[in-house]
mmCIF file of C-alpha atoms in Angstrom:
data_model
loop_
_atom_site.group_PDB
_atom_site.id
_atom_site.type_symbol
_atom_site.label_atom_id
_atom_site.label_comp_id
_atom_site.label_asym_id
_atom_site.label_seq_id
_atom_site.Cartn_x
_atom_site.Cartn_y
_atom_site.Cartn_z
ATOM 1 C CA MET Y 31 -66.407 9.777 39.425
ATOM 2 C CA MET Y 32 -65.065 6.682 37.703
ATOM 3 C CA THR Y 33 -66.416 3.267 38.626
ATOM 4 C CA GLY Y 34 -64.041 0.562 39.718
ATOM 5 C CA LYS Y 35 -64.265 -1.040 36.290
ATOM 6 C CA GLN Y 36 -63.391 2.283 34.623
ATOM 7 C CA GLN Y 37 -60.504 2.850 37.031
ATOM 8 C CA SER Y 38 -59.179 -0.690 36.324
ATOM 9 C CA TRP Y 39 -59.391 -0.055 32.524
ATOM 10 C CA PHE Y 40 -57.745 3.379 32.866
ATOM 11 C CA PHE Y 41 -54.759 2.116 34.841
ATOM 12 C CA SER Y 42 -54.407 -0.915 32.554
ATOM 13 C CA LEU Y 43 -54.215 1.430 29.559
ATOM 14 C CA ARG Y 44 -51.780 3.706 31.252
ATOM 15 C CA GLY Y 45 -49.591 0.771 32.220
ATOM 16 C CA SER Y 46 -49.665 -0.520 28.694
ATOM 17 C CA LEU Y 47 -48.643 2.831 27.227
ATOM 18 C CA LEU Y 48 -45.838 3.136 29.815
ATOM 19 C CA PHE Y 49 -44.608 -0.382 28.909
ATOM 20 C CA LEU Y 50 -44.590 0.512 25.194
ATOM 21 C CA ALA Y 51 -42.723 3.777 25.850
ATOM 22 C CA ILE Y 52 -40.033 1.914 27.824
ATOM 23 C CA LEU Y 53 -39.761 -0.819 25.168
ATOM 24 C CA THR Y 54 -39.436 1.793 22.398
ATOM 25 C CA LEU Y 55 -36.749 3.726 24.369
ATOM 26 C CA LEU Y 56 -34.781 0.491 24.929
ATOM 27 C CA SER Y 57 -35.098 -0.432 21.235
ATOM 28 C CA ILE Y 58 -33.903 3.025 20.096
ATOM 29 C CA THR Y 59 -30.939 2.976 22.534
ATOM 30 C CA TYR Y 60 -29.922 -0.475 21.297
ATOM 31 C CA LEU Y 61 -30.079 0.569 17.601
ATOM 32 C CA ALA Y 62 -28.093 3.676 18.261
ATOM 33 C CA LEU Y 63 -25.392 1.750 20.051
ATOM 34 C CA ARG Y 64 -25.390 -0.981 17.426
ATOM 35 C CA TYR Y 65 -25.195 1.171 14.337
ATOM 36 C CA SER Y 66 -24.021 4.636 15.221
ATOM 37 C CA THR Y 67 -21.227 4.181 17.785
ATOM 38 C CA PRO Y 68 -17.868 4.124 16.093
ATOM 39 C CA PRO Y 69 -15.290 1.532 16.983
ATOM 40 C CA PRO Y 70 -13.137 2.288 20.007
ATOM 41 C CA GLU Y 71 -10.824 5.202 19.461
ATOM 42 C CA VAL Y 72 -7.215 4.473 18.688
ATOM 43 C CA SER Y 73 -4.423 6.928 19.475
ATOM 44 C CA LYS Y 74 -3.929 9.394 16.648
ATOM 45 C CA PHE Y 75 -0.385 8.051 16.022
ATOM 46 C CA SER Y 76 -0.972 4.379 16.951
ATOM 47 C CA VAL Y 77 0.191 1.647 14.590
ATOM 48 C CA THR Y 78 -2.069 -1.396 13.889
ATOM 49 C CA LYS Y 79 0.795 -3.901 14.132
ATOM 50 C CA LEU Y 80 4.586 -3.859 14.199
ATOM 51 C CA ASN Y 81 7.126 -6.621 14.085
ATOM 52 C CA ASP Y 82 8.257 -7.775 17.522
ATOM 53 C CA ALA Y 83 11.871 -7.052 16.813
ATOM 54 C CA PRO Y 84 12.474 -3.594 18.407
ATOM 55 C CA GLY Y 85 13.637 -0.822 16.263
ATOM 56 C CA THR Y 86 12.983 -2.503 12.842
ATOM 57 C CA GLY Y 87 10.307 0.014 11.794
ATOM 58 C CA LYS Y 88 8.952 -2.639 9.473
ATOM 59 C CA TYR Y 89 5.232 -3.515 9.235
ATOM 60 C CA GLU Y 90 3.661 -7.015 9.307
ATOM 61 C CA GLU Y 91 1.053 -7.747 6.780
ATOM 62 C CA CYS Y 92 -2.316 -6.723 8.303
ATOM 63 C CA GLY Y 93 -5.801 -7.460 7.161
ATOM 64 C CA GLY Y 94 -6.035 -8.730 3.644
ATOM 65 C CA GLY Y 95 -8.450 -11.487 4.526
ATOM 66 C CA GLY Y 96 -10.955 -11.570 1.670
ATOM 67 C CA GLY Y 97 -11.989 -8.887 -0.709
ATOM 68 C CA GLU Y 98 -10.016 -7.058 -3.355
ATOM 69 C CA GLU Y 99 -6.669 -5.563 -2.025
ATOM 70 C CA GLY Y 100 -7.640 -6.709 1.558
ATOM 71 C CA GLU Y 101 -10.649 -4.604 2.330
ATOM 72 C CA GLU Y 102 -10.277 -4.808 6.001
ATOM 73 C CA GLU Y 103 -7.040 -2.876 5.691
ATOM 74 C CA LEU Y 104 -8.304 -0.693 2.850
ATOM 75 C CA TYR Y 105 -11.098 0.909 4.885
ATOM 76 C CA SER Y 106 -8.798 2.021 7.603
ATOM 77 C CA ASP Y 107 -8.898 4.974 10.079
ATOM 78 C CA THR Y 108 -7.059 7.126 7.475
ATOM 79 C CA PHE Y 109 -10.600 7.844 6.396
ATOM 80 C CA HIS Y 110 -12.822 10.162 8.375
ATOM 81 C CA SER Y 111 -15.528 7.532 8.366
ATOM 82 C CA PRO Y 112 -14.462 4.183 6.893
ATOM 83 C CA ARG Y 113 -17.969 2.692 7.052
ATOM 84 C CA VAL Y 114 -19.612 5.584 5.222
ATOM 85 C CA PHE Y 115 -16.878 5.656 2.632
ATOM 86 C CA LYS Y 116 -17.275 1.907 1.926
ATOM 87 C CA LEU Y 117 -21.010 2.160 1.509
ATOM 88 C CA ASN Y 118 -20.945 5.293 -0.662
ATOM 89 C CA TYR Y 119 -18.057 4.048 -2.786
ATOM 90 C CA GLU Y 120 -19.839 0.842 -3.546
ATOM 91 C CA GLU Y 121 -22.963 2.721 -4.449
ATOM 92 C CA MET Y 122 -20.982 5.057 -6.689
ATOM 93 C CA GLU Y 123 -19.471 2.132 -8.548
ATOM 94 C CA LYS Y 124 -22.881 0.702 -9.307
ATOM 95 C CA LYS Y 125 -24.812 3.844 -10.188
ATOM 96 C CA PHE Y 126 -22.709 6.895 -11.043
ATOM 97 C CA LYS Y 127 -23.038 8.056 -14.631
ATOM 98 C CA VAL Y 128 -21.428 11.025 -16.343
ATOM 99 C CA TYR Y 129 -22.318 12.533 -19.732
ATOM 100 C CA ILE Y 130 -19.507 14.129 -21.711
ATOM 101 C CA TYR Y 131 -20.603 16.810 -24.060
ATOM 102 C CA PRO Y 132 -19.511 15.737 -27.589
ATOM 103 C CA ASP Y 133 -18.973 19.217 -28.885
ATOM 104 C CA GLY Y 134 -15.489 20.602 -29.679
ATOM 105 C CA ASP Y 135 -12.643 19.637 -32.000
ATOM 106 C CA PRO Y 136 -10.282 17.157 -30.168
ATOM 107 C CA ASN Y 137 -7.321 18.601 -32.179
ATOM 108 C CA THR Y 138 -7.822 22.007 -30.643
ATOM 109 C CA PHE Y 139 -8.926 22.575 -27.020
ATOM 110 C CA TYR Y 140 -11.495 19.913 -26.381
ATOM 111 C CA GLN Y 141 -12.226 16.343 -25.426
ATOM 112 C CA THR Y 142 -8.697 14.897 -25.350
ATOM 113 C CA PRO Y 143 -5.737 15.556 -22.870
ATOM 114 C CA ARG Y 144 -2.712 17.620 -23.852
ATOM 115 C CA LYS Y 145 -0.390 15.121 -22.259
ATOM 116 C CA LEU Y 146 -0.097 12.569 -19.417
ATOM 117 C CA THR Y 147 3.304 13.777 -18.123
ATOM 118 C CA GLY Y 148 4.561 16.647 -16.098
ATOM 119 C CA LYS Y 149 3.209 18.361 -13.007
ATOM 120 C CA TYR Y 150 -0.109 19.070 -14.673
ATOM 121 C CA ALA Y 151 -0.663 15.420 -15.606
ATOM 122 C CA SER Y 152 -3.748 15.154 -13.412
ATOM 123 C CA GLU Y 153 -5.837 17.119 -15.897
ATOM 124 C CA GLY Y 154 -4.675 14.897 -18.823
ATOM 125 C CA TYR Y 155 -5.277 11.724 -16.902
ATOM 126 C CA PHE Y 156 -8.791 12.701 -15.954
ATOM 127 C CA PHE Y 157 -9.705 13.528 -19.504
ATOM 128 C CA GLN Y 158 -8.442 10.055 -20.605
ATOM 129 C CA ASN Y 159 -9.662 8.060 -17.586
ATOM 130 C CA ILE Y 160 -13.262 9.281 -17.807
ATOM 131 C CA ARG Y 161 -13.485 7.815 -21.334
ATOM 132 C CA GLU Y 162 -11.910 4.555 -20.220
ATOM 133 C CA SER Y 163 -14.191 4.095 -17.218
ATOM 134 C CA HIS Y 164 -17.621 2.569 -16.821
ATOM 135 C CA PHE Y 165 -18.935 5.854 -15.466
ATOM 136 C CA ARG Y 166 -19.317 7.417 -18.903
ATOM 137 C CA THR Y 167 -22.745 7.231 -20.434
ATOM 138 C CA GLU Y 168 -23.860 8.093 -23.939
ATOM 139 C CA ASN Y 169 -27.382 8.715 -22.622
ATOM 140 C CA PRO Y 170 -27.692 12.186 -21.044
ATOM 141 C CA ASP Y 171 -31.040 11.265 -19.502
ATOM 142 C CA GLU Y 172 -29.397 8.774 -17.173
ATOM 143 C CA ALA Y 173 -26.465 11.148 -16.183
ATOM 144 C CA HIS Y 174 -26.003 12.361 -12.687
ATOM 145 C CA LEU Y 175 -23.431 14.910 -13.817
ATOM 146 C CA PHE Y 176 -22.324 16.595 -17.114
ATOM 147 C CA PHE Y 177 -18.630 17.032 -17.955
ATOM 148 C CA ILE Y 178 -17.601 20.213 -19.881
ATOM 149 C CA PRO Y 179 -14.497 18.865 -21.763
ATOM 150 C CA ILE Y 180 -12.571 21.981 -22.389
ATOM 151 C CA SER Y 181 -8.853 22.101 -21.617
ATOM 152 C CA CYS Y 182 -7.122 25.393 -20.702
ATOM 153 C CA HIS Y 183 -3.904 23.398 -20.434
ATOM 154 C CA LYS Y 184 -4.202 22.657 -24.239
ATOM 155 C CA MET Y 185 -4.771 26.362 -24.845
ATOM 156 C CA ARG Y 186 -1.622 27.267 -22.886
ATOM 157 C CA GLY Y 187 0.286 24.665 -24.883
ATOM 158 C CA LYS Y 188 -0.834 26.467 -28.054
ATOM 159 C CA GLY Y 189 0.218 29.856 -26.756
ATOM 160 C CA THR Y 190 -3.327 31.216 -26.269
ATOM 161 C CA SER Y 191 -3.449 34.455 -24.214
ATOM 162 C CA TYR Y 192 -5.505 34.718 -20.989
ATOM 163 C CA GLU Y 193 -7.909 37.093 -22.665
ATOM 164 C CA ASN Y 194 -8.534 34.735 -25.530
ATOM 165 C CA MET Y 195 -8.867 31.818 -23.201
ATOM 166 C CA THR Y 196 -11.729 33.547 -21.449
ATOM 167 C CA ILE Y 197 -13.469 34.257 -24.678
ATOM 168 C CA ILE Y 198 -13.011 30.744 -26.023
ATOM 169 C CA VAL Y 199 -14.402 29.259 -22.687
ATOM 170 C CA GLN Y 200 -17.335 31.645 -22.672
ATOM 171 C CA ASN Y 201 -18.267 30.916 -26.335
ATOM 172 C CA TYR Y 202 -18.057 27.161 -25.742
ATOM 173 C CA VAL Y 203 -20.086 27.145 -22.595
ATOM 174 C CA GLU Y 204 -22.739 29.469 -23.893
ATOM 175 C CA GLY Y 205 -22.931 27.312 -27.007
ATOM 176 C CA LEU Y 206 -23.665 24.205 -24.880
ATOM 177 C CA ILE Y 207 -26.323 26.108 -22.950
ATOM 178 C CA SER Y 208 -28.191 27.250 -26.048
ATOM 179 C CA LYS Y 209 -27.854 23.862 -27.751
ATOM 180 C CA TYR Y 210 -28.801 21.514 -24.932
ATOM 181 C CA PRO Y 211 -31.508 21.693 -22.220
ATOM 182 C CA TYR Y 212 -29.370 20.283 -19.372
ATOM 183 C CA TRP Y 213 -27.691 23.396 -17.967
ATOM 184 C CA ASN Y 214 -30.859 25.325 -17.591
ATOM 185 C CA ARG Y 215 -32.528 22.616 -15.490
ATOM 186 C CA THR Y 216 -30.189 23.397 -12.590
ATOM 187 C CA LEU Y 217 -28.343 26.555 -13.753
ATOM 188 C CA GLY Y 218 -25.274 24.362 -14.131
ATOM 189 C CA ALA Y 219 -25.237 22.885 -10.683
ATOM 190 C CA ASP Y 220 -24.841 19.338 -12.075
ATOM 191 C CA HIS Y 221 -22.077 20.322 -14.504
ATOM 192 C CA PHE Y 222 -18.362 20.274 -13.835
ATOM 193 C CA PHE Y 223 -15.024 21.022 -15.499
ATOM 194 C CA VAL Y 224 -11.462 20.031 -14.685
ATOM 195 C CA THR Y 225 -8.367 22.185 -14.771
ATOM 196 C CA CYS Y 226 -4.954 21.593 -13.074
ATOM 197 C CA HIS Y 227 -2.986 24.536 -14.306
ATOM 198 C CA ASP Y 228 -3.845 27.858 -12.647
ATOM 199 C CA VAL Y 229 -4.509 29.362 -16.124
ATOM 200 C CA GLY Y 230 -7.719 27.344 -16.092
ATOM 201 C CA VAL Y 231 -8.835 29.199 -12.969
ATOM 202 C CA ARG Y 232 -7.969 32.549 -14.451
ATOM 203 C CA ALA Y 233 -9.606 31.700 -17.780
ATOM 204 C CA THR Y 234 -12.953 30.890 -16.193
ATOM 205 C CA GLU Y 235 -13.085 33.834 -13.700
ATOM 206 C CA GLY Y 236 -14.790 35.931 -16.296
ATOM 207 C CA LEU Y 237 -17.799 33.599 -16.390
ATOM 208 C CA GLU Y 238 -19.491 34.270 -13.080
ATOM 209 C CA PHE Y 239 -22.270 31.851 -13.685
ATOM 210 C CA LEU Y 240 -19.777 29.023 -14.420
ATOM 211 C CA VAL Y 241 -17.703 29.690 -11.289
ATOM 212 C CA LYS Y 242 -20.672 30.247 -9.031
ATOM 213 C CA ASN Y 243 -22.881 27.268 -10.153
ATOM 214 C CA SER Y 244 -20.888 24.471 -11.574
ATOM 215 C CA ILE Y 245 -18.450 22.153 -9.839
ATOM 216 C CA ARG Y 246 -14.829 23.085 -10.319
ATOM 217 C CA ALA Y 247 -12.189 20.352 -10.030
ATOM 218 C CA VAL Y 248 -8.977 22.379 -9.724
ATOM 219 C CA CYS Y 249 -5.398 21.814 -8.540
ATOM 220 C CA SER Y 250 -5.260 25.307 -6.987
ATOM 221 C CA PRO Y 251 -8.052 25.107 -4.301
ATOM 222 C CA SER Y 252 -7.323 28.260 -2.361
ATOM 223 C CA TYR Y 253 -10.086 29.883 -0.330
ATOM 224 C CA ASP Y 254 -8.860 33.340 -1.304
ATOM 225 C CA VAL Y 255 -9.478 32.788 -4.989
ATOM 226 C CA GLY Y 256 -13.108 31.729 -4.800
ATOM 227 C CA PHE Y 257 -12.779 28.011 -4.123
ATOM 228 C CA ILE Y 258 -15.930 26.746 -2.517
ATOM 229 C CA PRO Y 259 -15.162 23.512 -0.539
ATOM 230 C CA HIS Y 260 -18.660 22.083 -0.268
ATOM 231 C CA LYS Y 261 -19.205 22.603 -4.010
ATOM 232 C CA ASP Y 262 -15.785 22.339 -5.730
ATOM 233 C CA VAL Y 263 -13.181 19.557 -5.787
ATOM 234 C CA ALA Y 264 -9.547 19.760 -4.919
ATOM 235 C CA LEU Y 265 -7.634 17.978 -7.626
ATOM 236 C CA PRO Y 266 -4.310 16.352 -6.508
ATOM 237 C CA GLN Y 267 -1.377 17.759 -8.429
ATOM 238 C CA VAL Y 268 0.740 14.696 -9.359
ATOM 239 C CA LEU Y 269 4.023 14.784 -11.212
ATOM 240 C CA GLN Y 270 3.934 11.591 -13.293
ATOM 241 C CA PRO Y 271 5.520 9.403 -14.173
ATOM 242 C CA PHE Y 272 7.448 9.091 -10.896
ATOM 243 C CA ALA Y 273 11.186 8.870 -11.387
ATOM 244 C CA LEU Y 274 11.678 6.189 -8.740
ATOM 245 C CA PRO Y 275 9.538 3.448 -7.018
ATOM 246 C CA ALA Y 276 7.380 4.266 -4.048
ATOM 247 C CA GLY Y 277 8.947 4.441 -0.681
ATOM 248 C CA GLY Y 278 7.757 2.579 2.414
ATOM 249 C CA ASN Y 279 8.696 0.244 5.240
ATOM 250 C CA ASP Y 280 12.021 2.080 5.405
ATOM 251 C CA VAL Y 281 11.887 4.302 8.475
ATOM 252 C CA GLU Y 282 15.236 3.124 9.607
ATOM 253 C CA ASN Y 283 16.847 4.774 6.510
ATOM 254 C CA ARG Y 284 15.363 8.184 7.101
ATOM 255 C CA THR Y 285 18.001 10.052 8.997
ATOM 256 C CA THR Y 286 17.386 13.621 7.829
ATOM 257 C CA LEU Y 287 14.812 15.421 9.957
ATOM 258 C CA GLY Y 288 13.293 17.605 7.204
ATOM 259 C CA PHE Y 289 13.914 18.424 3.549
ATOM 260 C CA TRP Y 290 12.972 21.092 1.038
ATOM 261 C CA ALA Y 291 14.526 22.400 -2.176
ATOM 262 C CA GLY Y 292 12.870 24.667 -4.641
ATOM 263 C CA HIS Y 293 12.387 28.153 -6.096
ATOM 264 C CA ARG Y 294 11.811 31.008 -3.773
ATOM 265 C CA ASN Y 295 8.720 32.150 -5.616
ATOM 266 C CA SER Y 296 6.470 33.018 -2.578
ATOM 267 C CA LYS Y 297 6.868 34.793 0.667
ATOM 268 C CA ILE Y 298 6.679 31.601 2.775
ATOM 269 C CA ARG Y 299 9.481 30.054 0.688
ATOM 270 C CA VAL Y 300 11.687 33.047 1.121
ATOM 271 C CA ILE Y 301 11.159 32.929 4.899
ATOM 272 C CA LEU Y 302 11.720 29.132 4.950
ATOM 273 C CA ALA Y 303 15.021 29.414 3.142
ATOM 274 C CA ARG Y 304 16.258 32.465 5.122
ATOM 275 C CA VAL Y 305 15.541 30.962 8.528
ATOM 276 C CA TRP Y 306 16.658 27.328 7.983
ATOM 277 C CA GLU Y 307 19.063 26.993 4.975
ATOM 278 C CA ASN Y 308 22.080 26.860 7.283
ATOM 279 C CA ASP Y 309 20.643 24.495 9.852
ATOM 280 C CA THR Y 310 22.452 21.278 10.471
ATOM 281 C CA GLU Y 311 19.383 19.064 11.084
ATOM 282 C CA LEU Y 312 17.110 20.439 8.370
ATOM 283 C CA ASP Y 313 18.176 19.993 4.737
ATOM 284 C CA ILE Y 314 16.853 23.260 3.234
ATOM 285 C CA SER Y 315 18.110 24.529 -0.133
ATOM 286 C CA ASN Y 316 17.195 27.843 -1.434
ATOM 287 C CA ASN Y 317 17.008 26.673 -5.083
ATOM 288 C CA ARG Y 318 16.380 23.570 -7.061
ATOM 289 C CA ILE Y 319 19.018 20.856 -6.913
ATOM 290 C CA SER Y 320 21.030 20.893 -10.175
ATOM 291 C CA ARG Y 321 21.022 17.694 -12.173
ATOM 292 C CA ALA Y 322 24.784 18.129 -12.582
ATOM 293 C CA THR Y 323 25.318 17.231 -8.948
ATOM 294 C CA GLY Y 324 23.978 13.664 -9.383
ATOM 295 C CA HIS Y 325 21.370 11.515 -11.095
ATOM 296 C CA LEU Y 326 17.909 11.846 -9.456
ATOM 297 C CA LEU Y 327 19.560 13.394 -6.387
ATOM 298 C CA TYR Y 328 16.410 15.448 -5.609
ATOM 299 C CA GLN Y 329 14.177 12.389 -5.558
ATOM 300 C CA LYS Y 330 16.668 10.326 -3.577
ATOM 301 C CA ARG Y 331 16.656 12.924 -0.822
ATOM 302 C CA PHE Y 332 12.935 12.213 -0.275
ATOM 303 C CA TYR Y 333 13.963 8.599 0.607
ATOM 304 C CA ARG Y 334 16.380 9.838 3.303
ATOM 305 C CA SER Y 335 14.109 12.268 4.953
ATOM 306 C CA LYS Y 336 11.511 11.827 7.702
ATOM 307 C CA PHE Y 337 9.534 14.976 6.865
ATOM 308 C CA CYS Y 338 9.354 16.886 3.626
ATOM 309 C CA ILE Y 339 8.360 20.544 3.851
ATOM 310 C CA CYS Y 340 5.646 21.610 1.371
ATOM 311 C CA PRO Y 341 5.196 25.380 1.307
ATOM 312 C CA GLY Y 342 3.023 26.988 -1.356
ATOM 313 C CA GLY Y 343 4.701 28.624 -4.390
ATOM 314 C CA SER Y 344 3.074 30.910 -6.889
ATOM 315 C CA GLN Y 345 -0.149 28.975 -5.945
ATOM 316 C CA VAL Y 346 -1.062 27.155 -2.752
ATOM 317 C CA ASN Y 347 -0.772 23.756 -4.446
ATOM 318 C CA SER Y 348 2.472 21.924 -5.195
ATOM 319 C CA ALA Y 349 3.345 18.591 -6.774
ATOM 320 C CA ARG Y 350 5.843 18.295 -3.857
ATOM 321 C CA ILE Y 351 3.037 17.052 -1.669
ATOM 322 C CA THR Y 352 2.221 14.037 -3.817
ATOM 323 C CA ASP Y 353 5.989 13.480 -4.392
ATOM 324 C CA SER Y 354 6.379 13.267 -0.633
ATOM 325 C CA ILE Y 355 3.513 10.845 -0.327
ATOM 326 C CA HIS Y 356 4.880 8.638 -3.201
ATOM 327 C CA TYR Y 357 8.443 8.521 -1.763
ATOM 328 C CA GLY Y 358 7.280 7.842 1.840
ATOM 329 C CA CYS Y 359 8.338 11.132 3.308
ATOM 330 C CA ILE Y 360 5.729 12.664 5.712
ATOM 331 C CA PRO Y 361 4.455 15.917 4.026
ATOM 332 C CA VAL Y 362 4.597 19.041 6.196
ATOM 333 C CA ILE Y 363 1.935 21.410 4.839
ATOM 334 C CA LEU Y 364 2.812 25.026 5.310
ATOM 335 C CA SER Y 365 -0.217 27.005 4.135
ATOM 336 C CA ASN Y 366 -2.912 29.184 5.487
ATOM 337 C CA TYR Y 367 -5.433 28.691 2.613
ATOM 338 C CA TYR Y 368 -5.311 25.187 1.116
ATOM 339 C CA ASP Y 369 -8.270 22.766 0.857
ATOM 340 C CA LEU Y 370 -6.161 19.589 0.598
ATOM 341 C CA PRO Y 371 -7.132 16.941 -2.029
ATOM 342 C CA PHE Y 372 -9.761 14.461 -0.651
ATOM 343 C CA ASN Y 373 -9.834 16.416 2.623
ATOM 344 C CA ASP Y 374 -13.477 15.524 3.154
ATOM 345 C CA ILE Y 375 -12.676 11.855 2.712
ATOM 346 C CA LEU Y 376 -9.165 11.215 4.210
ATOM 347 C CA ASP Y 377 -7.932 12.450 7.612
ATOM 348 C CA TRP Y 378 -4.700 14.171 6.642
ATOM 349 C CA ASN Y 379 -3.714 14.484 10.287
ATOM 350 C CA LYS Y 380 -3.173 10.711 10.304
ATOM 351 C CA PHE Y 381 -0.437 10.823 7.611
ATOM 352 C CA ALA Y 382 0.746 14.497 7.399
ATOM 353 C CA VAL Y 383 1.699 17.408 9.569
ATOM 354 C CA ILE Y 384 -0.538 20.462 8.910
ATOM 355 C CA LEU Y 385 0.883 23.838 9.916
ATOM 356 C CA LYS Y 386 0.151 27.472 9.399
ATOM 357 C CA GLU Y 387 2.684 29.660 7.669
ATOM 358 C CA LYS Y 388 3.483 31.422 10.992
ATOM 359 C CA ASP Y 389 4.737 28.061 12.331
ATOM 360 C CA VAL Y 390 7.790 28.232 10.014
ATOM 361 C CA TYR Y 391 9.865 29.909 12.739
ATOM 362 C CA GLN Y 392 9.302 27.003 15.103
ATOM 363 C CA LEU Y 393 9.528 24.395 12.364
ATOM 364 C CA LYS Y 394 12.428 22.363 13.651
ATOM 365 C CA GLN Y 395 11.106 22.182 17.202
ATOM 366 C CA ILE Y 396 7.687 21.131 15.991
ATOM 367 C CA LEU Y 397 9.259 18.259 14.012
ATOM 368 C CA LYS Y 398 11.559 17.243 16.833
ATOM 369 C CA ASN Y 399 8.622 17.157 19.287
ATOM 370 C CA ILE Y 400 7.058 14.346 17.167
ATOM 371 C CA SER Y 401 8.117 11.096 18.908
ATOM 372 C CA ASP Y 402 9.548 8.113 17.129
ATOM 373 C CA ALA Y 403 6.375 6.171 17.738
ATOM 374 C CA GLU Y 404 4.296 8.977 16.321
ATOM 375 C CA PHE Y 405 6.523 9.244 13.279
ATOM 376 C CA VAL Y 406 6.331 5.491 12.594
ATOM 377 C CA ALA Y 407 2.510 5.672 12.822
ATOM 378 C CA LEU Y 408 2.381 8.560 10.342
ATOM 379 C CA HIS Y 409 4.666 6.722 7.969
ATOM 380 C CA TYR Y 410 2.598 3.576 8.294
ATOM 381 C CA ASN Y 411 -0.556 5.463 7.362
ATOM 382 C CA LEU Y 412 1.191 7.342 4.600
ATOM 383 C CA VAL Y 413 2.035 4.079 2.845
ATOM 384 C CA LYS Y 414 -1.662 3.059 3.024
ATOM 385 C CA VAL Y 415 -2.807 6.235 1.221
ATOM 386 C CA GLN Y 416 -0.203 6.201 -1.585
ATOM 387 C CA LYS Y 417 -2.616 4.359 -3.961
ATOM 388 C CA HIS Y 418 -5.126 7.271 -3.721
ATOM 389 C CA PHE Y 419 -2.608 9.755 -5.052
ATOM 390 C CA GLN Y 420 -1.557 7.924 -8.241
ATOM 391 C CA TRP Y 421 -3.118 8.047 -11.707
ATOM 392 C CA ASN Y 422 -3.316 5.000 -13.909
ATOM 393 C CA SER Y 423 -4.424 4.243 -17.460
ATOM 394 C CA PRO Y 424 -6.737 2.450 -17.453
ATOM 395 C CA PRO Y 425 -7.806 3.599 -13.962
ATOM 396 C CA ILE Y 426 -7.981 1.057 -11.115
ATOM 397 C CA ARG Y 427 -10.090 1.001 -7.992
ATOM 398 C CA PHE Y 428 -9.252 3.566 -5.281
ATOM 399 C CA ASP Y 429 -6.656 5.429 -7.353
ATOM 400 C CA ALA Y 430 -6.584 9.245 -7.866
ATOM 401 C CA PHE Y 431 -9.253 9.048 -10.613
ATOM 402 C CA HIS Y 432 -11.652 7.044 -8.555
ATOM 403 C CA MET Y 433 -11.161 9.339 -5.511
ATOM 404 C CA VAL Y 434 -11.858 12.358 -7.670
ATOM 405 C CA MET Y 435 -14.992 10.573 -9.032
ATOM 406 C CA TYR Y 436 -16.015 9.768 -5.463
ATOM 407 C CA ASP Y 437 -15.683 13.505 -4.561
ATOM 408 C CA LEU Y 438 -17.963 14.344 -7.550
ATOM 409 C CA TRP Y 439 -20.360 11.620 -6.523
ATOM 410 C CA LEU Y 440 -20.719 13.243 -3.141
ATOM 411 C CA ARG Y 441 -21.656 16.532 -4.886
ATOM 412 C CA HIS Y 442 -24.070 15.143 -7.430
ATOM 413 C CA HIS Y 443 -27.119 15.832 -5.264
ATOM 414 C CA THR Y 444 -27.890 19.206 -6.836
ATOM 415 C CA ILE Y 445 -30.535 21.873 -5.998
ATOM 416 C CA LYS Y 446 -33.093 22.120 -8.743
ATOM 417 C CA TYR Y 447 -33.616 25.907 -9.199
#
């Protein structure tokens, strides 16, 4: 039996503990609401601000108050998590370092880009940009990642066969492994290589340890050819230089519902052309537009179209996607296996239409079901992401190079085997 004094002490202690528990719960609840709750949801197709004049389809200047390029507008809901992107991007800019292996003759297949033009320009720009940027370090001990600077695109330009490409890549990588200690520390998990042409994917397939362990930055990120989304990086295929200026703030001029013209070099393209080439609302051509019919006629049709159809060709990727983004035409992705560039950073549903190949038969009705307000919102967001799909030399903040570097930064936390 407890005495009265003991009972008083017991209940006092229990009351204090109960009070502390309630206080802790309230504190945790407050912090969760303060730092974890996202801002109020906005409709998927809502537009931040439009001019009051009805039907203009032109946007007022939004944000822009302070910060480079108007950071309030930059960190928009086109990102999956604007707050996380902002914090991680700033940390990347301050800390990220990449060591480039110095081995290999620049006049053959190493170190320098083949060219900065054409539909495989992304590979060339990366090779050049990484050397122009502050991310490069000459000290391997401070590097987060190691770049293997071998270019299969240069091999292709010199007429090297696929078989010889595989041998050249294997000899080069094995030479790095035997000469330096860095690969063996992680079995290559903190190493990466870049290739835009699909020959680069084929040339490295013979090196299982390279494909399995290292980070592959490729323009053909198809799940059915071994692309691993959480490890590898989808490189945007960009046809630069662009023939005409960027489109934007011009929805009233886009009177064609949908547009596609190209080679029928895949099953989905054959079906697309067969089903829709005679349609009066969809502008579908079953071959490339001849230059003889008019100067830059192909590019100008992007300006006149609301939606641009982007079916896969010989590979899932296509420069038509970034053409559509540049010219302000909403890309319609027709693919079953395509990890879109920056898909883990940008919410493609905010500025594109994502369909499966089976949807090609209902294509027109799907596009017509998108209301005018939804289209305007998609176009508005598309203009905001254009900077992320353009290469520059030297590189500038938030361009394609920096987005690829951000993707690499997200993957630099490697497992030490």
